[in-house]
XYZ file of C-alpha atoms in Angstrom:
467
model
C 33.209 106.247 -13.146
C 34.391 104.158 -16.155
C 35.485 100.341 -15.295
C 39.181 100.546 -14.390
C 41.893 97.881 -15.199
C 44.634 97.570 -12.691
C 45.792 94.089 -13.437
C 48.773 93.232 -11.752
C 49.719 96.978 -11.106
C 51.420 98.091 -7.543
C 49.009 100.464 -6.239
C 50.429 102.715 -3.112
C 48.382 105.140 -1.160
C 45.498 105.437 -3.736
C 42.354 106.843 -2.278
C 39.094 105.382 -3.544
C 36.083 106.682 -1.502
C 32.832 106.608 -2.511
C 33.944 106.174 -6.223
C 32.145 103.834 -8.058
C 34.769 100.840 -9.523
C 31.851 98.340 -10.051
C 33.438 95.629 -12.937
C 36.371 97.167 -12.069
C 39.222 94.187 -12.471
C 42.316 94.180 -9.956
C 43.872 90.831 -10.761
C 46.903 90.136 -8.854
C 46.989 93.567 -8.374
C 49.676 94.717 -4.716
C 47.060 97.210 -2.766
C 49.554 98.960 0.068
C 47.722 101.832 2.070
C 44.918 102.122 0.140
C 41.178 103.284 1.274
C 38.014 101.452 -0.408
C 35.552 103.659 2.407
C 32.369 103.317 1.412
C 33.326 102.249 -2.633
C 31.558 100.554 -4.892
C 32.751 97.859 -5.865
C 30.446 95.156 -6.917
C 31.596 92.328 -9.639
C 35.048 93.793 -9.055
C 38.413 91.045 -9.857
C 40.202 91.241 -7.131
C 41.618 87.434 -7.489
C 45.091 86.392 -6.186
C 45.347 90.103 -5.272
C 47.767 91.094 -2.353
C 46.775 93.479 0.101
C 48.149 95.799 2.952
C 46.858 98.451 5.782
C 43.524 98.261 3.252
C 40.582 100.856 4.623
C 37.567 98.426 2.805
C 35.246 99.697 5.740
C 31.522 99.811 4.141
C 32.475 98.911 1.198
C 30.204 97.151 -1.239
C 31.091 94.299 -2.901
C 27.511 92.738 -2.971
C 25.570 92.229 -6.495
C 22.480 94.359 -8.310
C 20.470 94.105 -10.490
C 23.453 95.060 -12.886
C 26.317 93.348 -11.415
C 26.773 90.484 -10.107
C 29.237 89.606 -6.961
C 32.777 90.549 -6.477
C 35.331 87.934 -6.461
C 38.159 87.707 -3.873
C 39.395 84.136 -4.170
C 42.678 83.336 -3.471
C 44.021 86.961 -2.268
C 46.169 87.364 0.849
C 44.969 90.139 3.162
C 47.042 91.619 6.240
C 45.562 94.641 8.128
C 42.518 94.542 6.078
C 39.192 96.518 7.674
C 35.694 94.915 6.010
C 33.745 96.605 8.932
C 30.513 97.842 7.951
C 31.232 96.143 4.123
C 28.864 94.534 2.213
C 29.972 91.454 1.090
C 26.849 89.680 0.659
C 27.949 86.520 -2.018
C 31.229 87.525 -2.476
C 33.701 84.598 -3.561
C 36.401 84.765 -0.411
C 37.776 80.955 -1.480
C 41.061 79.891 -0.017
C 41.952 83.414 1.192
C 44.554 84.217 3.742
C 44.492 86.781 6.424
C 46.072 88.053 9.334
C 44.675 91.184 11.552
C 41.730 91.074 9.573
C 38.027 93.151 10.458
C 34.610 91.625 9.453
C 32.930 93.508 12.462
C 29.210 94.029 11.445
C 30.526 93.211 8.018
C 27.649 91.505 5.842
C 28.762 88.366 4.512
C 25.172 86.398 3.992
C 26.011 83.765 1.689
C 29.734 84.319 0.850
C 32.063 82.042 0.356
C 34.764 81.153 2.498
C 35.985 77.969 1.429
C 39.290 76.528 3.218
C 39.676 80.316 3.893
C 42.739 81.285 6.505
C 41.588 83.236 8.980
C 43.215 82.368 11.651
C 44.861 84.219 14.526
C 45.746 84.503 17.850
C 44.164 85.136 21.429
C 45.943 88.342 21.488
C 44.870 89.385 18.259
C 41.789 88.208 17.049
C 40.339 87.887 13.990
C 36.667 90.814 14.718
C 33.773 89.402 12.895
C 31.765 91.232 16.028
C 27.981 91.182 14.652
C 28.790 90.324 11.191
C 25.798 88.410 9.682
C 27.543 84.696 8.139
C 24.162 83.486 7.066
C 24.510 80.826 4.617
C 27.568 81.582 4.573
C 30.227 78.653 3.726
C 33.238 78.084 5.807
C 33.933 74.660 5.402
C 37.355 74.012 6.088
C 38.171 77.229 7.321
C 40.774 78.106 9.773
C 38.704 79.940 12.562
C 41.690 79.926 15.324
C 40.982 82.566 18.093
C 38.122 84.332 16.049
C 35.736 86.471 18.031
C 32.256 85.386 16.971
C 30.701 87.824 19.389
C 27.387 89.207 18.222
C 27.448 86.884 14.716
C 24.658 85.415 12.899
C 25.758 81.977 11.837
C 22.286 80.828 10.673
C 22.490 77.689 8.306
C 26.102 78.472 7.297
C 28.527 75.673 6.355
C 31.380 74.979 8.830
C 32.007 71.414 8.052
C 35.560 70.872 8.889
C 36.066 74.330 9.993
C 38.676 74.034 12.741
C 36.831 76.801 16.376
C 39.782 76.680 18.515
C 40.437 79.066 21.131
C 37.043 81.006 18.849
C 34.773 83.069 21.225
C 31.064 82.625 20.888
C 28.838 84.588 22.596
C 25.359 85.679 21.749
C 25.741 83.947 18.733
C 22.871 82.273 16.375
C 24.089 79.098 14.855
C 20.091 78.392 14.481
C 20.639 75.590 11.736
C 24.520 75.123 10.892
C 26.443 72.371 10.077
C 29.183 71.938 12.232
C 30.060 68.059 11.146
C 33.838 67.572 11.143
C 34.445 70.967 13.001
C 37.564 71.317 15.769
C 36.306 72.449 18.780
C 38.753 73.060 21.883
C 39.333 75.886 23.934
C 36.550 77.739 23.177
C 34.202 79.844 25.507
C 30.927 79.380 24.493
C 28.354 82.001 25.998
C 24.317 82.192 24.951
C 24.623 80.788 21.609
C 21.710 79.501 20.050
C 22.425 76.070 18.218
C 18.969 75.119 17.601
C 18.237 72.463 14.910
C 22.527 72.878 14.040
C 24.102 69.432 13.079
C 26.816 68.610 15.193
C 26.865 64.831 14.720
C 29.964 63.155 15.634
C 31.515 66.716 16.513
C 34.340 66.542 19.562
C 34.512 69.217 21.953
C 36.904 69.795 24.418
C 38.386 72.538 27.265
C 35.237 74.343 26.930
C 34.212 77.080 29.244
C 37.037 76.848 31.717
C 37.805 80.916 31.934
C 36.514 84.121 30.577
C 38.855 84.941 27.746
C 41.053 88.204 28.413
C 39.048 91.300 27.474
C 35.394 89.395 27.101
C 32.840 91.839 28.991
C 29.555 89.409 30.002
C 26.226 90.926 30.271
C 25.675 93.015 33.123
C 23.883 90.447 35.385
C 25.291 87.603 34.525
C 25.649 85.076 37.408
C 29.220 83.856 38.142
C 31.312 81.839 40.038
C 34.229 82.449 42.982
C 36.612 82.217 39.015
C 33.987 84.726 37.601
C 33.216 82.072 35.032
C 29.085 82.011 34.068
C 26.954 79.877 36.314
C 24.650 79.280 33.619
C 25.994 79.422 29.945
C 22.357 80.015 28.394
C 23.025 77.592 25.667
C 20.175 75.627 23.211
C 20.874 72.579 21.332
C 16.785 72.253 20.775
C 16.195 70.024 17.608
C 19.844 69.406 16.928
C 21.541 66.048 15.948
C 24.151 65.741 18.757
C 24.456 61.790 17.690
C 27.874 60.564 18.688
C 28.609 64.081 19.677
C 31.322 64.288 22.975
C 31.730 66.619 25.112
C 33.837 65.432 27.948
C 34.395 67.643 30.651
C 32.134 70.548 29.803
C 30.851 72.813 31.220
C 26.930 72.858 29.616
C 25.620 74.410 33.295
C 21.399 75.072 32.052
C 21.569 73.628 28.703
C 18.405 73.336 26.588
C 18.084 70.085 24.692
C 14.181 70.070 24.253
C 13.076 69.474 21.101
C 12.811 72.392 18.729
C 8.909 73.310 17.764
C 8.505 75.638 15.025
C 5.590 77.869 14.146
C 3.682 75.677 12.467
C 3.776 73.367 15.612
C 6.034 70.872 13.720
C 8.049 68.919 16.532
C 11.891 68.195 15.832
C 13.033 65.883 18.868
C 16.735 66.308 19.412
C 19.325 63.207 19.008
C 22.020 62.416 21.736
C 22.160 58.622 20.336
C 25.647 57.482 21.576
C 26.804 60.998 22.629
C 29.447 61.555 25.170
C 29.145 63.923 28.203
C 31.033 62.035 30.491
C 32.502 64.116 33.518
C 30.196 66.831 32.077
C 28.764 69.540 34.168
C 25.448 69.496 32.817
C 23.575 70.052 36.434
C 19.638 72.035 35.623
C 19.728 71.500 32.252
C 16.680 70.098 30.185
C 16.859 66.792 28.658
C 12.688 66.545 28.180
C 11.477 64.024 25.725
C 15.325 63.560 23.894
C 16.093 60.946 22.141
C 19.700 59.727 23.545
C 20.026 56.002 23.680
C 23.343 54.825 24.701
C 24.222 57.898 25.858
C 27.622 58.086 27.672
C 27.196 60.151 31.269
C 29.431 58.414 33.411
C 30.477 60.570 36.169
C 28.731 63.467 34.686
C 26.778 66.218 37.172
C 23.124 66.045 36.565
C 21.755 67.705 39.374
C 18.327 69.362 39.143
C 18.328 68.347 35.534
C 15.009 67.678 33.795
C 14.762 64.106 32.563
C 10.909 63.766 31.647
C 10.283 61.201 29.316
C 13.993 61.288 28.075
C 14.803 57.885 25.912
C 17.785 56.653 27.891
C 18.365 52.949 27.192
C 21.100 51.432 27.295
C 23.059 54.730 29.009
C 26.104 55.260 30.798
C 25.315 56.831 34.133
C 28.300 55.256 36.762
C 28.749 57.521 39.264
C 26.880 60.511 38.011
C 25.063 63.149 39.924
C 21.033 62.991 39.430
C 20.696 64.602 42.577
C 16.939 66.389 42.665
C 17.126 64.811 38.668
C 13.269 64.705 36.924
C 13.422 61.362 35.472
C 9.200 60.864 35.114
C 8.763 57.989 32.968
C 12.172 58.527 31.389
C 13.068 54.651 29.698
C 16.258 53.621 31.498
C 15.729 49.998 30.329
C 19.338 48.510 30.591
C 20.883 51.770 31.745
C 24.061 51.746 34.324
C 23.513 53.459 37.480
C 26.415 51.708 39.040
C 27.342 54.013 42.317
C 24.923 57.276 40.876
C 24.107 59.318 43.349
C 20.034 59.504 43.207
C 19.064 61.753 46.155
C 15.579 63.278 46.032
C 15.465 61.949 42.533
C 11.759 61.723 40.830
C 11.768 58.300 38.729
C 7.508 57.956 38.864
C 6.667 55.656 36.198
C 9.985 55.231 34.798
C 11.425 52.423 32.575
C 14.403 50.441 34.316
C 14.137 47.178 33.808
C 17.557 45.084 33.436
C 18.645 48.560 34.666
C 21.778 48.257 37.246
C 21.596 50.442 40.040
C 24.151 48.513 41.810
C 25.863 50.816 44.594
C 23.684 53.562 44.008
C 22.287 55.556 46.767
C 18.735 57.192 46.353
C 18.066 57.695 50.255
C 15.133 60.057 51.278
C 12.974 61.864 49.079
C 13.636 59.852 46.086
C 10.770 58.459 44.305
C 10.763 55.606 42.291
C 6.529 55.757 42.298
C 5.179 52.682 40.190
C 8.668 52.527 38.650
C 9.658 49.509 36.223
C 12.019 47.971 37.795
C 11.905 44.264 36.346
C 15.120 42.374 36.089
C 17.009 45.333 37.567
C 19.704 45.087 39.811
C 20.013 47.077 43.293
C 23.135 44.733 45.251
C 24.442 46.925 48.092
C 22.198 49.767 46.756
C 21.672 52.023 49.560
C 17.835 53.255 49.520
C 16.781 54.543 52.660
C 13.143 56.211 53.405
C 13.275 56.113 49.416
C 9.550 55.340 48.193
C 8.877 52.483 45.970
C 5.033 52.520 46.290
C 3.638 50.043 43.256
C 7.287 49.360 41.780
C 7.099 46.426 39.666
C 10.677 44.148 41.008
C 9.932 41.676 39.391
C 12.799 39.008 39.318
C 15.145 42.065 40.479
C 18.664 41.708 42.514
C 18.664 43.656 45.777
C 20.802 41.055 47.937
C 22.811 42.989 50.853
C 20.649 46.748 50.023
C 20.013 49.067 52.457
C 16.165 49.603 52.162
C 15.282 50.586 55.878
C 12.191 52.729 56.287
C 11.501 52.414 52.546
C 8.390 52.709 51.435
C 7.271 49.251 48.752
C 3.624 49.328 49.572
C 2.079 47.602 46.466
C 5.332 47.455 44.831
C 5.371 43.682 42.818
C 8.341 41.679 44.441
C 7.420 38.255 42.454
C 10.712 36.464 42.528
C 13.203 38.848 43.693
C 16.205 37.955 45.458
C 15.990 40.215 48.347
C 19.149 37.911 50.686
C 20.568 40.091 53.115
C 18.405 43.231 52.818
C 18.436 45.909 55.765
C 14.412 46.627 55.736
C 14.397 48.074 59.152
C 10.829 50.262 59.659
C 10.398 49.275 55.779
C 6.839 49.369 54.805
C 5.325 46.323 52.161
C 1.898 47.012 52.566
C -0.090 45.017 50.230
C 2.968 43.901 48.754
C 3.053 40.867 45.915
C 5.586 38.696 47.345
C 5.433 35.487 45.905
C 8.826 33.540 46.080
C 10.733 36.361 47.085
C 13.779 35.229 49.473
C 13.911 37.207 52.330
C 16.564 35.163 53.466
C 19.135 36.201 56.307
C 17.735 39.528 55.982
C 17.048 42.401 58.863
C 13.121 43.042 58.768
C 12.442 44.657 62.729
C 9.398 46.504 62.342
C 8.819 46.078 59.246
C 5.404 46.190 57.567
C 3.858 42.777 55.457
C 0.082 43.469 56.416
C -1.882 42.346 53.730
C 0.825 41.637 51.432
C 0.389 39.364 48.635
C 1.846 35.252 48.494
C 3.427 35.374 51.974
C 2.967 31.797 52.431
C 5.440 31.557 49.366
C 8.330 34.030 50.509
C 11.451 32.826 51.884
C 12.253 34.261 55.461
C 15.234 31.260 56.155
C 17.167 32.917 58.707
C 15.765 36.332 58.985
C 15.659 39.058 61.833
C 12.175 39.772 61.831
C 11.689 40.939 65.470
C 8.465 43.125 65.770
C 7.320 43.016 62.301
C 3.774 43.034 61.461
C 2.101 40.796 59.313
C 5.111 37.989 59.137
């Protein structure tokens, strides 16, 4: 078919199947009732255009070799179906929408600029498996979309504003979500691997299953029916300054991202925010995530190997059953964590404050550094220290009875007013420590190290060996 020219004509109930209209030019054209099924309709004008109960539904607008993309910029679009379509680089800039349908719709590279597509809960924008790679949506107005299924792939979304969006079994492998909106969202195995979400807020995430959302048979769930494990990867991404207060990130994957060339990309948490998170058995190996703000958050069972944690926030979280193998918690705030069963073998925490925190049986602080750290009214009982360096460290008024600091170095600490009842310092270094006005019945000095220079003004050391 010849290229048409329907500039700024009212169209009404025109059928277009299957025709070809490629360079076909509807400029401000009014499209009411019309069907597009399956047309051709590549480096068509369809700018400023107004359309209405539009049937667009595997429609190509995508270039050939002959013609290059369609253009849609600036049209407004209500009850519009791109299902199935092919708009692969199509120029979608500022458009507005209501009831519209990009489900499986191809839209690799298109652009979506400050696009409106916005809706609400009880009408969603579908873009169900369409495929948004490359795509850009900076900008765009995402309210209550259903991203189920969608391929998000190094697309654009700086600025975009997610809330109340569904994302499940999404791959965001890549994007840039800097400057996004994020709140009440539901966010369900999504894959946000090597993704840049630096700075990016998120809030009211995961509290219900949205109305209508059918998880995967098998899914685990709570007593709400809400996921027990949201099967979510941030592997490789910059989360720096990122916060997610609140959240529920049950399992998360923050390892760093390895490609197939074997090229490691750790992933940043520098100064993010998870405070009051739920972030209990998720994986926090080798991360980079100084400063990072946990206070109060649940990290129990997570994995903490080698994790760079200086400087962090932890008051009153959770590490309960926590892998923290020579994570660096130099300077970090423990202040009244809970630390039960905890692994910290070989772990940096010197200058760390672990004041209040309670770590008793099964936790292992195995040749530990804890230099300089603080443990006042710390509550540590059974908890093995065996060759923890203390040097200089504050444990005045803890609760170390039956603990286990055989060969720990306890050169200068101020141990006033321990409880060390059936504690064991076998081969201990104790030179100046000050034992003073502490209870030490039956507890265990033989062979340790300096005696003659430890401070034992006032203590209860009834039926301890070696003293």
């Amino acid at each position: 078919m010849a290229v048409q020219n329907f500039n700024e004509q009212n169209l009404v109930g025109n059928v277009f199947d299957g025709q070809n209209l490629n360079g076909s030019t509807f400029f401000k054209a009014s499209l009411n009732d019309i069907s597009f099924v399956g047309t051709k309709l590549r480096e068509t004008d369809f700018r400023e255009s107004n359309w209405l109960n539009v049937d667009a539904s595997n429609a190509i607008f995508a270039p050939n070799s002959n013609f290059g993309p369609s253009d849609l910029s600036l049209a407004t679009l209500e009850n519009v179906d791109f299902s199935g379509a092919n708009l692969k680089q199509t120029n979608l800039f500022k458009i507005s929408t209501s009831g519209i349908n990009f489900s499986n719709a191809n839209l690799t590279d298109a652009d979506l600029r400050e696009a409106n597509l916005s809706g609400e809960q009880s009408e969603r924008p579908n873009f169900q498996g369409a495929n948004l790679t490359r795509a850009d949506l900076s900008l765009a107005n995402l309210k209550a979309a259903d991203f189920s299924g969608v391929t998000l792939t190094d697309a654009q979304l700086n600025g975009a504003t997610l809330e109340a969006v569904i994302l499940q079994d999404v791959n965001a492998k890549g994007a840039d979500f800097r400057g996004t909106n994020f709140t009440d969202i539901f966010v369900f195995d999504v894959n946000f691997n090597l993704a840049n979400l630096e700075g990016v807020s998120i809030s009211d995430v995961n509290t219900f299953v949205p109305e209508g959302l059918v998880l995967p048979a098998g899914t685990p769930v709570d007593e709400n029916g809400i996921p027990t494990d949201f099967n979510l990867r941030f592997r490789g991404a910059d989360l720096s300054n990122f916060i997610a207060d609140d959240t529920n990130f049950t399992a998360a994957d923050f390892r760093s991202f390895v490609d197939a060339n074997g090229v490691e990309t750790a992933t940043q948490l520098d100064g993010a925010s998870f405070a009051g998170a739920n972030l209990s058995e998720s994986n926090f190996k080798d991360v980079f995530a100084e400063n990072i703000f946990l206070e109060g958050a649940n990290l129990s069972g997570a994995d903490l190997r080698g994790a760079d944690l200086s400087g962090s926030q932890l008051k009153g979280a959770d590490l309960t059953g926590a892998d923290l193998t020579g994570a660096e918690l130099d300077g970090a705030d423990l202040t009244g964590a809970i630390l039960d069963g905890a692994q910290f073998d070989n772990a940096i925490l010197t200058g760390a404050i672990l004041k209040e925190s309670s770590g008793d049986i099964l936790t292992d602080f195995q040749g530990a550094d804890l230099s300089g750290a603080s443990l006042e009214v710390a509550s540590f009982i059974g908890t093995n220290f065996t060759g923890a360096d203390f040097f200089t460290a504050g444990t005045p008024t803890a609760n170390l009875d039956k603990a286990d600091l055989s060969n720990a170095i306890l050169t200068g600490v101020d141990a006033q007013s321990i409880s060390f009842v059936d504690g064991i310092a076998i081969g201990a270094t104790v030179t100046n420590a000050d034992f003073s006005n502490s209870t030490l019945i039956k507890s265990n000095f033989t062979n340790a190290v300096d005696l003659n220079t430890a401070i034992f003004a006032g203590a209860d050391t009834t039926d301890a060996i070696g003293i």
